[in-house]
Short mmCIF file of C-alpha atoms in Angstrom, two decimals:
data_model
loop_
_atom_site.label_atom_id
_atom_site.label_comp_id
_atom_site.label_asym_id
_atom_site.label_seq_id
_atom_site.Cartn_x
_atom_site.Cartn_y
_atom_site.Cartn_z
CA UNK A 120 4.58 44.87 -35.94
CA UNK A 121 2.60 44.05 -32.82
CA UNK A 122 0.98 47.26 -32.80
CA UNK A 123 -0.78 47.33 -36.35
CA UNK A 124 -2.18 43.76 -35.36
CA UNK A 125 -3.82 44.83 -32.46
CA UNK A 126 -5.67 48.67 -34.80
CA UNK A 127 -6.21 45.52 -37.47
CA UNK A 128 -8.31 43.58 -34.65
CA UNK A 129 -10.35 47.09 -33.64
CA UNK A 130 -8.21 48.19 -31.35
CA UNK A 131 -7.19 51.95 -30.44
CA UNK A 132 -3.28 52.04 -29.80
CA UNK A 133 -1.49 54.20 -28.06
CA UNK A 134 2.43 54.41 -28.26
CA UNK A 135 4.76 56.78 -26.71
CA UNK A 136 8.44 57.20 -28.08
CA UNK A 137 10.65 59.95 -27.33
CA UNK A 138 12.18 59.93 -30.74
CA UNK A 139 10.54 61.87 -33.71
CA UNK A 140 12.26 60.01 -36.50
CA UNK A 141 11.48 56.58 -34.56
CA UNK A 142 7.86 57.40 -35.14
CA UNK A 143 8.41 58.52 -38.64
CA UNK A 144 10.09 55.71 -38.97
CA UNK A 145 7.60 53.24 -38.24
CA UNK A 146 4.74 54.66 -40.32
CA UNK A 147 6.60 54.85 -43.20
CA UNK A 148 7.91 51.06 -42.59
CA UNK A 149 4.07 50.08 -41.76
CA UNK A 150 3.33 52.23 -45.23
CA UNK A 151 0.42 53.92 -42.88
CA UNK A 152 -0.35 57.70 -43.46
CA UNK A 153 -0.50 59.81 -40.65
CA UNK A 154 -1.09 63.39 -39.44
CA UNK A 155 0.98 65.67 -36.63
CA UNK A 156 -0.37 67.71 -33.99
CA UNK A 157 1.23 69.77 -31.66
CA UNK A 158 -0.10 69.07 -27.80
CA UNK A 159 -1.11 72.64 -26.60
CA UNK A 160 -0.97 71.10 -22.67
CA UNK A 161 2.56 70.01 -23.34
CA UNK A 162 4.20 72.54 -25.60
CA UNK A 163 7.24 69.73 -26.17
CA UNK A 164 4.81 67.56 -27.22
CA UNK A 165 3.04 66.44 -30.67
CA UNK A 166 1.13 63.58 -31.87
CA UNK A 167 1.35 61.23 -34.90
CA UNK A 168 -1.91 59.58 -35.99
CA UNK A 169 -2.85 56.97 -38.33
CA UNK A 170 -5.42 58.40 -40.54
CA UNK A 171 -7.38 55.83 -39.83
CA UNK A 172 -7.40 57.31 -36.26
CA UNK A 173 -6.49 54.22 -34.87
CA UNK A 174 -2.90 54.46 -34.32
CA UNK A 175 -2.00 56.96 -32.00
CA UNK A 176 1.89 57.54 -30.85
CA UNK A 177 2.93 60.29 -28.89
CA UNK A 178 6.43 61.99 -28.99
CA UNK A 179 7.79 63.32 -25.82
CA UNK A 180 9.11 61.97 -22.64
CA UNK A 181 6.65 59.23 -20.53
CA UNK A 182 6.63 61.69 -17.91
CA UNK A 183 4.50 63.91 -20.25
CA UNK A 184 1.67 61.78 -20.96
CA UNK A 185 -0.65 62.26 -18.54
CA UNK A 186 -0.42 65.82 -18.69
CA UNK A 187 -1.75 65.19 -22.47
CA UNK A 188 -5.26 64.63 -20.42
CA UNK A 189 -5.40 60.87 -22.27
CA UNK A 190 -8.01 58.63 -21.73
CA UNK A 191 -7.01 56.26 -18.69
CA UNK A 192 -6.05 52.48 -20.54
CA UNK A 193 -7.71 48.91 -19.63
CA UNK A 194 -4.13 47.09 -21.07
CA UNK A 195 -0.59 48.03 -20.96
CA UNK A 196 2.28 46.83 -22.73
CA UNK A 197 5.71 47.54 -21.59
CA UNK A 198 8.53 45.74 -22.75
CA UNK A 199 11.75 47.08 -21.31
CA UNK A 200 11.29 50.33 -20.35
CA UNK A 201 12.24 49.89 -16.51
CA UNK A 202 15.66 48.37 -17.56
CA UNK A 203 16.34 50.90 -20.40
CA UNK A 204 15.90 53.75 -17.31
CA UNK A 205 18.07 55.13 -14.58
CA UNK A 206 17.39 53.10 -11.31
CA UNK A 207 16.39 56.49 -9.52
CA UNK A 208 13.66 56.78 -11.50
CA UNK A 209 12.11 53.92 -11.33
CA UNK A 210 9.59 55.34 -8.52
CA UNK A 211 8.39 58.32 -10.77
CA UNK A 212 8.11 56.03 -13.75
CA UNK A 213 5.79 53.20 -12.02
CA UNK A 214 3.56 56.67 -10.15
CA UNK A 215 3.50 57.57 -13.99
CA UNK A 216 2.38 54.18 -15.24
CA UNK A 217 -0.15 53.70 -12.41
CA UNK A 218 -1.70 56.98 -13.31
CA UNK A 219 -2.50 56.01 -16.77
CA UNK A 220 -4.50 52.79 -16.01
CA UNK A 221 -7.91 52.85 -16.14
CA UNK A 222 -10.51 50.04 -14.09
CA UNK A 223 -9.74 46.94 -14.47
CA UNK A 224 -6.94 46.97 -15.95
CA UNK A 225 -4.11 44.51 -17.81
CA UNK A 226 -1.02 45.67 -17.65
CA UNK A 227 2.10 43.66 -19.15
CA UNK A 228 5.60 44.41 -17.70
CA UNK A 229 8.97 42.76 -19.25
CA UNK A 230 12.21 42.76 -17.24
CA UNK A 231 15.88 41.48 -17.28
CA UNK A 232 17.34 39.24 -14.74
CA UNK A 233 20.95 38.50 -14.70
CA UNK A 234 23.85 38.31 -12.14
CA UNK A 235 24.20 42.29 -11.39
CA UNK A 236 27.18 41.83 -9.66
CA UNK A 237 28.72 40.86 -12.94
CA UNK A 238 27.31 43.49 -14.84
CA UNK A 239 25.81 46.58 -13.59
CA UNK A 240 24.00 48.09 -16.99
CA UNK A 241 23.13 49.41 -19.30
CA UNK A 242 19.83 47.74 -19.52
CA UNK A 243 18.86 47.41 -15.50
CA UNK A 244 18.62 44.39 -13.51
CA UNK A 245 14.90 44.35 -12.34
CA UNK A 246 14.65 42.01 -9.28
CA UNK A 247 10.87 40.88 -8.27
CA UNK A 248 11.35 42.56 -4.96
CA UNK A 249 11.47 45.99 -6.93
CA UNK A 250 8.33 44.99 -8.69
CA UNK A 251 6.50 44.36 -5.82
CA UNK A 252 7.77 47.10 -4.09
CA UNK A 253 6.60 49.32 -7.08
CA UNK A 254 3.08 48.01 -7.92
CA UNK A 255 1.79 45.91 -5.50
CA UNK A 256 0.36 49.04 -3.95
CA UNK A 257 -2.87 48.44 -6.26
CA UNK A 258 -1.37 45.81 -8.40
CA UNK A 259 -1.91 41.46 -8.30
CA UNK A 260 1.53 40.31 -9.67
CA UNK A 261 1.54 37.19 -11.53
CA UNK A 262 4.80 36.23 -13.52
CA UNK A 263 3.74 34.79 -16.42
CA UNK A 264 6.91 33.55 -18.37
CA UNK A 265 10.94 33.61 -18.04
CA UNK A 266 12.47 33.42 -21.13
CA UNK A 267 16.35 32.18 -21.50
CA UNK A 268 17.26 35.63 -23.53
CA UNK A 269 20.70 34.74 -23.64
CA UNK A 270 22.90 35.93 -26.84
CA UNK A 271 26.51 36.41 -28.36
CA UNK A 272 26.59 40.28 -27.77
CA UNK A 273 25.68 39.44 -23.86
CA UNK A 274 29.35 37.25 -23.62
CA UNK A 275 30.86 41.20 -23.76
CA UNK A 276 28.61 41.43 -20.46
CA UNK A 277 30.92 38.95 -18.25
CA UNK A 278 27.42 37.78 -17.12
CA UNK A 279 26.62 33.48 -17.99
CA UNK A 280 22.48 34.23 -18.17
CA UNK A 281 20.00 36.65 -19.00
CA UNK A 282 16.44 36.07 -18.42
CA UNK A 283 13.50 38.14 -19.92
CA UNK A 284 10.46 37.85 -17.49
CA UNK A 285 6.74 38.89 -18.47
CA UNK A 286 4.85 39.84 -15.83
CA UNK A 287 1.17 40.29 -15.51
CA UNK A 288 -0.05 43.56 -13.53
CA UNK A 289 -4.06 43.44 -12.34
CA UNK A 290 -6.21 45.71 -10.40
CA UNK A 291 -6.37 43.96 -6.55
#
């Protein structure tokens, strides 16, 4: 799991995950023991920690977070969660995400691109024009990769591609 190799290299990781059995979940896969705290700020809130203090993941909505009064983050990584949410929030969400970077920051986004007149969701088409349009504000854009993310269960879809693009968010 990408998230105990970067604790293993000295890094402090933050997760958020709406789900309190995902997080369960994962610590007992990783075989990590962990602690729970409620969040007095955000009374829907708790936190699960690693007890090496390392591994942080917070369970309550996105929308929460900074209300936790976290630390602001130098690198991001977000794989999916733009396409997983309802198009009419995708303004609040990025005003979320922007709030919670910190100077100088790295901040990895990953969206699907497909024909979205052959298939309009779940799991949103994310044009670049609605990244710019959503970071470029106080974000460089650089697209790093575009990965052919094609499989059987997408033939249900009607749609003949699917693409998985990694962009790279930096302070201008």
């Amino acid at each position: 799991m990408i998230l105990c190799r970067f604790a293993d290299r000295g890094h402090s990781v933050v997760g958020v995950e709406i789900s309190e059995l995902g997080i369960q979940e994962f610590f007992t896969e990783q075989n990590l023991s962990y602690s729970e705290e409620p969040i007095s700020k955000v009374p829907e809130a708790k936190v699960f920690k690693s007890s090496s203090e390392n591994i942080s993941l917070y369970c309550c909505s996105i929308y929460y977070l900074p209300q936790t009064h976290i630390d602001k983050f130098d690198r991001i990584w977000d794989r999916g969660a733009l396409a997983a949410i309802n198009l009419g929030d995708f303004k609040h969400y990025a005003d979320t995400m922007l709030s919670l970077l910190g100077k100088g920051f790295q901040y990895l986004e990953c969206v699907l691109s497909y024909d979205p007149t052959k298939h309009a969701g779940p799991l949103a088409y994310v044009p670049h024009a609605e990244i710019e349009r959503l970071f470029s504000t106080i974000c460089n854009i650089h697209c790093l990769e575009m990965i052919d993310g094609f499989e059987e269960q997408h033939e249900s879809w009607q749609i003949d591609y699917i693409f998985e693009k990694l962009y790279l968010l930096t302070e201008k």
